[in-house]
Tab-separated table of C-alpha atoms in Angstrom:
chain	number	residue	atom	x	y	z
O	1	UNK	CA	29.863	-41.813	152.525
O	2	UNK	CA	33.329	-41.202	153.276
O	3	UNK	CA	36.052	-42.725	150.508
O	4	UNK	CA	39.421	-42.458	150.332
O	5	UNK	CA	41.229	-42.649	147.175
O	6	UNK	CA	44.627	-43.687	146.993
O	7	UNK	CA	47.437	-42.991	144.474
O	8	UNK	CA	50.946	-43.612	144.300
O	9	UNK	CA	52.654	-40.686	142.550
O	10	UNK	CA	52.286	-36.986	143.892
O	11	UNK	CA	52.887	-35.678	140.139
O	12	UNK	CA	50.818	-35.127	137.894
O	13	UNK	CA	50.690	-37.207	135.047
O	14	UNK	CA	47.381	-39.019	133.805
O	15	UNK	CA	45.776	-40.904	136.664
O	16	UNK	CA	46.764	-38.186	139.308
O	17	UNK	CA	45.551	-35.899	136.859
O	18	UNK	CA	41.647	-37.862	136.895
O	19	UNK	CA	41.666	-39.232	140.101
O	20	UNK	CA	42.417	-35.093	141.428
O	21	UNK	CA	38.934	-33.951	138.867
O	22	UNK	CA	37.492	-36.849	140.112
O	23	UNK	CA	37.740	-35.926	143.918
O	24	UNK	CA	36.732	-32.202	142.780
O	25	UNK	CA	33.492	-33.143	141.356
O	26	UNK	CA	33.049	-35.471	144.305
O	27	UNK	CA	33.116	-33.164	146.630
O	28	UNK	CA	29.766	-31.120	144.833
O	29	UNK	CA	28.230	-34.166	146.466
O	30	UNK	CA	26.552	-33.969	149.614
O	31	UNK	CA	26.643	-37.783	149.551
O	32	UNK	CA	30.493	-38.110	149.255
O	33	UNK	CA	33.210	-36.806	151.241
O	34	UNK	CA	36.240	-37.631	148.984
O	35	UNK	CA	39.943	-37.784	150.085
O	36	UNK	CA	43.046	-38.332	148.462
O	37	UNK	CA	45.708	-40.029	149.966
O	38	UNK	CA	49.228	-39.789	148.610
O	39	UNK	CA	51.610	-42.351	149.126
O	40	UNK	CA	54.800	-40.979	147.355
O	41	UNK	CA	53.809	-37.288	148.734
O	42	UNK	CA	56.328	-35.195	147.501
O	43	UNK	CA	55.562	-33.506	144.152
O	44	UNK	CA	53.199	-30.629	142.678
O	45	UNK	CA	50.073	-32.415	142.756
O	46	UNK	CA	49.565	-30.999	146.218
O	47	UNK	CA	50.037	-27.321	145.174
O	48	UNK	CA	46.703	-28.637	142.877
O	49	UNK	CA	44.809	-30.265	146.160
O	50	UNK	CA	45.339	-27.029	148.014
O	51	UNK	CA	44.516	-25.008	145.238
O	52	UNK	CA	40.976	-26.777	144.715
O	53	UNK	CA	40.781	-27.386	148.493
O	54	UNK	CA	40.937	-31.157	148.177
O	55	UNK	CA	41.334	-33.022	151.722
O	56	UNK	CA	45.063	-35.312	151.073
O	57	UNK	CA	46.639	-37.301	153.109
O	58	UNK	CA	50.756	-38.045	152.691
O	59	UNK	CA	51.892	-41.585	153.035
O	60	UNK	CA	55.250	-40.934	153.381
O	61	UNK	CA	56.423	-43.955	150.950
O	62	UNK	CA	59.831	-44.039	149.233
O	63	UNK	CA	60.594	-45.529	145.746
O	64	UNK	CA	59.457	-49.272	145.394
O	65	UNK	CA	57.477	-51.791	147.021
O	66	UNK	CA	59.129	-52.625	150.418
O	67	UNK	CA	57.731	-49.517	152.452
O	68	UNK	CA	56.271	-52.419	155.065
O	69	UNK	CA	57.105	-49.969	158.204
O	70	UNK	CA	53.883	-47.543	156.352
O	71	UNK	CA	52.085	-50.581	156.486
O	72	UNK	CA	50.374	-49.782	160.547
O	73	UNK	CA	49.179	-46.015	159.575
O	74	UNK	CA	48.098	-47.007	156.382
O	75	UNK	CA	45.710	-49.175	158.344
O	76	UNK	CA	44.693	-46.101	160.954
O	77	UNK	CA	44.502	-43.884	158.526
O	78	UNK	CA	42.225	-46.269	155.954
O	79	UNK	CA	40.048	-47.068	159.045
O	80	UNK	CA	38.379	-43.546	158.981
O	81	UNK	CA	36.434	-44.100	155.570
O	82	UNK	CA	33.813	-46.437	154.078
O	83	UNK	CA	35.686	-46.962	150.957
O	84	UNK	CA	39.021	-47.949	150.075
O	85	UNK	CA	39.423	-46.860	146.507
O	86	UNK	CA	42.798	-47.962	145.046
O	87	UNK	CA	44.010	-46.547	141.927
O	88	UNK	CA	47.059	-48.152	141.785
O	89	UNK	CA	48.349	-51.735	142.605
O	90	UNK	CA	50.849	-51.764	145.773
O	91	UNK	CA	51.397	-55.034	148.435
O	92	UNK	CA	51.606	-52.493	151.027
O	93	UNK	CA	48.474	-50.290	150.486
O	94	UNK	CA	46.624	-53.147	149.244
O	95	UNK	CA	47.279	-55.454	152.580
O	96	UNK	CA	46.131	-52.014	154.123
O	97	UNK	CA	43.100	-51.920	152.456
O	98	UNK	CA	42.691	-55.464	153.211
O	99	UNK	CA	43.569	-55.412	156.921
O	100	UNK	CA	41.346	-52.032	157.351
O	101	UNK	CA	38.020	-54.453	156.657
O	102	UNK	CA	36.218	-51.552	154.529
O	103	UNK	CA	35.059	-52.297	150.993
O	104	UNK	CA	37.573	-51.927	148.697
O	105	UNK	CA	37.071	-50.729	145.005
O	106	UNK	CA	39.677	-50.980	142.283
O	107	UNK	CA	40.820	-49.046	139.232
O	108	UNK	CA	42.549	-50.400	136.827
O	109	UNK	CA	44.302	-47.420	134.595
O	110	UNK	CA	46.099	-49.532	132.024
O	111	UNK	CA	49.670	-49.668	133.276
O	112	UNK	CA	50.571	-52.765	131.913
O	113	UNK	CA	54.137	-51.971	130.993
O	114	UNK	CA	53.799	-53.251	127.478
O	115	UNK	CA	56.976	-51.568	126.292
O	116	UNK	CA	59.436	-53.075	128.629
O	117	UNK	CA	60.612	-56.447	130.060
O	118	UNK	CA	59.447	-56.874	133.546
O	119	UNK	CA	61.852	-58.143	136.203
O	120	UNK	CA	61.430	-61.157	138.628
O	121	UNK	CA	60.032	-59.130	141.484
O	122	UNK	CA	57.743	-57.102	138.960
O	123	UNK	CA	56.316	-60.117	137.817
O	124	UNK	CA	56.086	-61.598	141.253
O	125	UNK	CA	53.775	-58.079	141.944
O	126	UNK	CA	51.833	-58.760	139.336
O	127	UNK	CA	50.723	-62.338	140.773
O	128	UNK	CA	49.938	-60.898	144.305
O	129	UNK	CA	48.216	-58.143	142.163
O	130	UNK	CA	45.976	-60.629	140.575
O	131	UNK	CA	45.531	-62.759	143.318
O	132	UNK	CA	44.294	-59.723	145.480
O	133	UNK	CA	41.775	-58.505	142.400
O	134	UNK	CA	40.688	-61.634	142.486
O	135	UNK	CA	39.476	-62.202	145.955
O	136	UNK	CA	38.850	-58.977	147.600
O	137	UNK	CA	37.861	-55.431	145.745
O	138	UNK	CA	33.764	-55.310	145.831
O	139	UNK	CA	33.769	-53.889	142.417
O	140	UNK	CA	36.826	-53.363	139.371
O	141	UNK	CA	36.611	-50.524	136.968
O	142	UNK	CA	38.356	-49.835	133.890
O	143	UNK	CA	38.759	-46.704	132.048
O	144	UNK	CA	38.049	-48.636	128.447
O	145	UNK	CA	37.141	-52.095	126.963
O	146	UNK	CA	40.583	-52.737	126.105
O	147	UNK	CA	41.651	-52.077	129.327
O	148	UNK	CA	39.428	-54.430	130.687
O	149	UNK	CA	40.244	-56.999	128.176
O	150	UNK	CA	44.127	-56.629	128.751
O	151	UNK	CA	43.355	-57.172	132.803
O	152	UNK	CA	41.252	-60.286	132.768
O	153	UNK	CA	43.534	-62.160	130.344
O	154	UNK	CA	46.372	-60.845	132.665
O	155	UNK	CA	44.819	-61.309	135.996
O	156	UNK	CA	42.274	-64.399	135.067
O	157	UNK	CA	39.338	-61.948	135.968
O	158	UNK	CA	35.671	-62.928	135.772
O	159	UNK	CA	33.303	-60.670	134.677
O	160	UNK	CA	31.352	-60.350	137.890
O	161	UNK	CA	30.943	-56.881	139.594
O	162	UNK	CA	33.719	-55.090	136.578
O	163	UNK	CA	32.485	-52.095	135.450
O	164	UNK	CA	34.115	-50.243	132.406
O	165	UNK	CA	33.876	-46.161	133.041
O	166	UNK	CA	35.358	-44.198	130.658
O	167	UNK	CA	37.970	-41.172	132.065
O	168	UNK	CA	36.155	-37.716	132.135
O	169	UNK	CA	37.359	-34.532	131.679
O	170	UNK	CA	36.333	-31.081	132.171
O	171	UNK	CA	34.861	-30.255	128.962
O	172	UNK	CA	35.184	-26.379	128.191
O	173	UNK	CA	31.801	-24.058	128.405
O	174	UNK	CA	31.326	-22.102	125.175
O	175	UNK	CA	34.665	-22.820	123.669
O	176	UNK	CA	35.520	-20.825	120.530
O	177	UNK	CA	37.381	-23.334	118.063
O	178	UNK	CA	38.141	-20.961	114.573
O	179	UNK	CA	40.486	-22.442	113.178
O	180	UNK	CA	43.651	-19.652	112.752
O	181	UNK	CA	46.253	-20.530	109.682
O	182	UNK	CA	49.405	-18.655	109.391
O	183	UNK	CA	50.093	-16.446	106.565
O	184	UNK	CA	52.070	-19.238	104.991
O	185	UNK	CA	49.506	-22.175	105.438
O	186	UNK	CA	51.673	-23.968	107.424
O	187	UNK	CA	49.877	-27.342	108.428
O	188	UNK	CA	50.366	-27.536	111.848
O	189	UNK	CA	50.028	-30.899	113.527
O	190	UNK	CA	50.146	-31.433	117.769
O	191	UNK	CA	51.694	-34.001	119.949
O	192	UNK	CA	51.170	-34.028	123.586
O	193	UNK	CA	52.452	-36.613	125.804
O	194	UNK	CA	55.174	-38.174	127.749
O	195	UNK	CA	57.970	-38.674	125.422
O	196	UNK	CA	58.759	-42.657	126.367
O	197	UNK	CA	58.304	-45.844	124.560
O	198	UNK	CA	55.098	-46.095	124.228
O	199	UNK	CA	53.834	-43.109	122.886
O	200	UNK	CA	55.326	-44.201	120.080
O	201	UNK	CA	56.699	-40.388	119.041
O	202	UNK	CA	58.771	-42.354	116.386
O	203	UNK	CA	55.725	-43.561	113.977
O	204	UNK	CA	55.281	-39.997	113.927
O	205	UNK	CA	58.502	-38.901	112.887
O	206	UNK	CA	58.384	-41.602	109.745
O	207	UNK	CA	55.324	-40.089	109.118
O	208	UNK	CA	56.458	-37.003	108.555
O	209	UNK	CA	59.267	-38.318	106.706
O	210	UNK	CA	57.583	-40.545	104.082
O	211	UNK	CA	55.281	-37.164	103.099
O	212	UNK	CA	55.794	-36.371	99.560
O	213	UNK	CA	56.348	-32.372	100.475
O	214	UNK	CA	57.631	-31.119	103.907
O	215	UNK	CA	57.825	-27.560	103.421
O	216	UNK	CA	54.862	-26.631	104.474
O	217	UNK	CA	54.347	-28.717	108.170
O	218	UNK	CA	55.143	-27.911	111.537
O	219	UNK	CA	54.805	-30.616	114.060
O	220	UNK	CA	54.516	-29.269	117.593
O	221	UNK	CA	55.750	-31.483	120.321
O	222	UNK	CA	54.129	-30.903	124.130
O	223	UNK	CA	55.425	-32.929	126.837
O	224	UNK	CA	58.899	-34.257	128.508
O	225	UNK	CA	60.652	-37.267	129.172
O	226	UNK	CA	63.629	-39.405	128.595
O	227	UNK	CA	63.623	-40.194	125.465
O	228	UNK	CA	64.072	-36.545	124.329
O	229	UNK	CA	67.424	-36.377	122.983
O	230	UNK	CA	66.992	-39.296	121.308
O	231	UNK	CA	63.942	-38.388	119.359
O	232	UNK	CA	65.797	-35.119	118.474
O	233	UNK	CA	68.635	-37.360	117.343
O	234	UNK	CA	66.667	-39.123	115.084
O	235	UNK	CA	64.478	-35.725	113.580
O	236	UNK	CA	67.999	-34.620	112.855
O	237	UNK	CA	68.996	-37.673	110.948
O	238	UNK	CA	66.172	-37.584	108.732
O	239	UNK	CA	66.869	-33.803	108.315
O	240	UNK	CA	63.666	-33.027	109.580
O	241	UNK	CA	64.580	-29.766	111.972
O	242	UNK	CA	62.471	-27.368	110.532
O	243	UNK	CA	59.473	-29.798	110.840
O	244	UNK	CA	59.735	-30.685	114.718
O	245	UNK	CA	59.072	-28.015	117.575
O	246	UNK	CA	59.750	-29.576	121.230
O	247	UNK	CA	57.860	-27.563	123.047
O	248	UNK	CA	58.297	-29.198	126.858
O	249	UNK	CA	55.706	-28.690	129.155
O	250	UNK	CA	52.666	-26.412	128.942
O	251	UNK	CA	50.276	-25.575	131.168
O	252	UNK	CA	47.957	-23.903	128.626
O	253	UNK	CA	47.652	-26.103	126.332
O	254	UNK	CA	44.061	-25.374	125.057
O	255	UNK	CA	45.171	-22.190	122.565
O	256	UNK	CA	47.008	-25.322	120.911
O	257	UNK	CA	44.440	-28.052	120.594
O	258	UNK	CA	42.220	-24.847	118.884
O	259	UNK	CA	45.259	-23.979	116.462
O	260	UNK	CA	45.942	-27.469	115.471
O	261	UNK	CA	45.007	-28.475	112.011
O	262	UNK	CA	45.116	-32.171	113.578
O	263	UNK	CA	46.318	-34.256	116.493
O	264	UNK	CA	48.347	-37.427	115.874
O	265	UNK	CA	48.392	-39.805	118.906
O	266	UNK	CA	50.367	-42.413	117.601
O	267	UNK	CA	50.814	-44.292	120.848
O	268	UNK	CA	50.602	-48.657	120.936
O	269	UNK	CA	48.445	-49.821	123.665
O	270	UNK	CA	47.610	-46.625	125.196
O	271	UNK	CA	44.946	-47.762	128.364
O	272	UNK	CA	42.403	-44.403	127.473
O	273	UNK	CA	43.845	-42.035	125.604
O	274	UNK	CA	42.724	-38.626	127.587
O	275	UNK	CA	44.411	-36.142	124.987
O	276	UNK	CA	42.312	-37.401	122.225
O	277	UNK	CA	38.868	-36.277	124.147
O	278	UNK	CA	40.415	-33.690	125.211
O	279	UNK	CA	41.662	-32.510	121.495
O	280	UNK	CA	37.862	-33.060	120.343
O	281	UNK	CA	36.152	-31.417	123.138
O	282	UNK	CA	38.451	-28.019	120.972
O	283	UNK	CA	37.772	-29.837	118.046
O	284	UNK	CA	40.650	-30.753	116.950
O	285	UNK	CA	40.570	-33.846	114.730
O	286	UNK	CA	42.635	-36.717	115.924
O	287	UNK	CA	44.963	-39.367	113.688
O	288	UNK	CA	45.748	-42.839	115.759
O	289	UNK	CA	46.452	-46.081	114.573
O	290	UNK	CA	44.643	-49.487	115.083
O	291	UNK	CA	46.909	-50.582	117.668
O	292	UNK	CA	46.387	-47.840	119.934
O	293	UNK	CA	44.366	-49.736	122.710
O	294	UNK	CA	41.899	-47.075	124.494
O	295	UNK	CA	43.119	-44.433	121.658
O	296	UNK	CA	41.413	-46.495	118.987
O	297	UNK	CA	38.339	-47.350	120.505
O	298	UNK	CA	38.238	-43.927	121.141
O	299	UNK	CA	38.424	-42.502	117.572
O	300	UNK	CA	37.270	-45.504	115.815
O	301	UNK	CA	33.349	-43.656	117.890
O	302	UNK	CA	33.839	-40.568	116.692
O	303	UNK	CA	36.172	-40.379	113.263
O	304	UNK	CA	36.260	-44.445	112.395
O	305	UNK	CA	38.469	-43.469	109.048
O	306	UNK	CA	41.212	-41.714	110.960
O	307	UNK	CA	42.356	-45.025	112.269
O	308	UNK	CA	45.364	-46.428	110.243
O	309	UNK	CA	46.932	-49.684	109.839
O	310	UNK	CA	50.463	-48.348	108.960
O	311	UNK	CA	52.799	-45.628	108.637
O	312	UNK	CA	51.949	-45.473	104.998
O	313	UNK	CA	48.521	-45.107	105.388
O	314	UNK	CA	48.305	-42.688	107.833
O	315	UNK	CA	50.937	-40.537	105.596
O	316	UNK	CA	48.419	-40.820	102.524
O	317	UNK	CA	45.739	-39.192	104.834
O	318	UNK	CA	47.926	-36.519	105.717
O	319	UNK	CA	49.034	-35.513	102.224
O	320	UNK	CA	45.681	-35.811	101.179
O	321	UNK	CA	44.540	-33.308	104.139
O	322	UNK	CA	47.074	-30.623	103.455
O	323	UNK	CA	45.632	-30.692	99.744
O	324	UNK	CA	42.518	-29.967	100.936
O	325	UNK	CA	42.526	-26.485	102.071
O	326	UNK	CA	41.086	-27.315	105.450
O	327	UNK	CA	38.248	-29.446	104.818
O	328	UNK	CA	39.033	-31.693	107.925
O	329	UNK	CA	38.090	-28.378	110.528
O	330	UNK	CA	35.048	-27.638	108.297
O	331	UNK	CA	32.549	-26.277	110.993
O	332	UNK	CA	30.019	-29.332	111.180
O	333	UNK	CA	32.816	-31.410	111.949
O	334	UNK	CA	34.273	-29.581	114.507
O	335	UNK	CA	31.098	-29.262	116.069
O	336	UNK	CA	30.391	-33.339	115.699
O	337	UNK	CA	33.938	-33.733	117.770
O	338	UNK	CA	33.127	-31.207	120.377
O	339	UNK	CA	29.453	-33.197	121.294
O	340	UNK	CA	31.260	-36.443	121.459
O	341	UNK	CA	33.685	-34.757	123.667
O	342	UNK	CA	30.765	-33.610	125.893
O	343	UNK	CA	29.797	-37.197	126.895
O	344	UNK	CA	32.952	-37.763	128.286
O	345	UNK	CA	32.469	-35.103	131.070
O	346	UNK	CA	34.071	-35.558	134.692
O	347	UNK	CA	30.448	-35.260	135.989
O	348	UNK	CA	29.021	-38.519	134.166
O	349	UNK	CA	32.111	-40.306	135.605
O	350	UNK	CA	31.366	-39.442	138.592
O	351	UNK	CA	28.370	-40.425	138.774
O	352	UNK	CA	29.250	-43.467	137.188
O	353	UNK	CA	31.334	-44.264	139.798
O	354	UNK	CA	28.518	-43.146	142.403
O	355	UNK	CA	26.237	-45.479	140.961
O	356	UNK	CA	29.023	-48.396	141.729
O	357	UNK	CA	29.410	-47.329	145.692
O	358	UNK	CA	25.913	-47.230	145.887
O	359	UNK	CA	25.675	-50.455	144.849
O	360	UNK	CA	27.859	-52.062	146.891
């Protein structure tokens, strides 16, 4: 069974990021002969494909929707596989998919744009985008219930052939988790993310803020985007420089997740919520709030009280935690984190997803 997966970005930020595992753990399968097709092709997720020895194909396309000249190779190109799996909603690649006559399957990943008004011809996308899941994709996935929720009241989807699988990850072997404090018992708490909108990195900073004593936290940033300067802005305001670390980028990001005392993900309508499993699979105890999307359905199955309602509440835990002497990273609960972690695997989710071509 030959399928093709198709993205649009060549960096790698979430999907890329799942879709890439996804294909690796494919490819252990004598039954599947994965490949990943690009469209936007320039960017270091193909450093990753050759490194894991991934078969890609580049599309070629530029910035926005009206790459129709793509539109005849697409079709040539989508003609050598059984499956069409889209990961992504484009006009072009989806007429492709629809022109190529091969069963198409369709993941929906949660970008619903919830933080930002959507122009004319975004909304106009977003009709053809329904119209199409409506009519021809042999089976829809979604990486949580909320996700799935979100889509059918968006795209007036019926339930038939939708399929929620949850995002897997590859969950460490034998991973050491001691907890290490500092000589000063500084509480350290993690971020990691894209710093936009709706990560909501400034619920964070209010929490930090609000907390009775300060002196003792260090909040640890991970992750780029445009809204640095102004978060840094604001941590200034509030006089909150020794609290905040931006860290950028990391590529090693696991020492952190084990040094964390806890995680706060306090995104709005996050789709999944990937750095939460992949905090627990370390360990790491997670904070979110109840209007997280994916996040809280998430957390609310493995640590249901670490789900706030507000700012406040959500400050209250943390001053209580940093009383505590480390009582949240006590060893049976570390060790409950890591097992829910484990069910999340990128080998269940593929197999998951084998299950749904099989069917088809």
């Amino acid at each position: 069974m030959k399928v093709l997966h198709v993205i649009w970005s060549s960096n790698i930020g979430g999907i890329e990021k799942v879709v890439m595992h996804l294909c690796k753990a494919q490819q252990s399968h004598s039954t599947i002969e994965p490949t990943l097709f690009a469209a936007k092709s320039e960017g270091p997720l193909i450093e990753q494909l050759n490194h894991f020895k991934i078969s890609y194909v580049k599309g070629g396309f530029k910035s926005g929707y009206t790459n129709i000249s793509k539109l005849s190779n697409c079709v040539k190109v989508f003609n050598n596989f059984d499956i069409i799996h889209l990961h992504s909603f484009n006009p072009i690649l989806a007429l492709a998919a629809v022109l190529a006559k091969k069963k198409i399957v369709f993941t929906e990943h949660g970008n619903f744009g919830f933080e930002r008004k959507k122009r004319f011809f975004e909304k106009l996308v977003k009709s053809f985008q329904g119209y199409f899941l409506r009519n021809f994709p042999k089976a829809i996935l979604f990486n949580s219930n909320f996700t799935k929720s979100v889509a059918q009241n968006s795209y007036r989807l019926a339930d038939k052939n939708t399929y929620v699988v949850y995002n897997g990850i590859e969950v460490p072997n034998n991973v050491e988790t001691e907890v290490k404090y500092d000589l000063n018992n500084t509480y350290k708490i993690g971020f990691v993310g894209r710093l936009v909108e709706v990560k909501r990195i400034d619920r964070l900073i209010e929490v930090i803020h609000q907390l009775p004593d300060k002196t003792k936290i260090c909040v640890e940033i991970i992750g780029d985007g445009p809204l640095k300067n102004q978060l840094a802005t604001k941590i200034q305001q509030l006089h909150l420089d020794k609290q905040f670390v931006f860290l950028g980028y990391q590529n090693n990001i696991q020492a952190y997740y084990s040094n964390w005392d806890l995680l706060i993900a306090p995104s709005s309508n996050e789709a999944f919520g990937l750095v939460a499993i992949e905090a627990y699979s370390y360990g790491c105890p997670v904070a979110v709030f109840s209007d997280g999307g994916g996040l809280a359905e998430l957390v609310n199955q493995c640590e249901p009280a670490q789900v706030f309602a507000s700012v406040e509440s959500m400050c209250k835990f943390l001053s209580d935690c940093m009383e505590s002497s480390g009582q949240l990273n006590e060893t049976n609960r570390r060790n409950h984190r890591k097992a829910f972690a484990s069910t999340f695997s990128i080998e269940k989710m593929e197999d998951s997803i084998k299950q749904v071509y099989l069917s088809l």
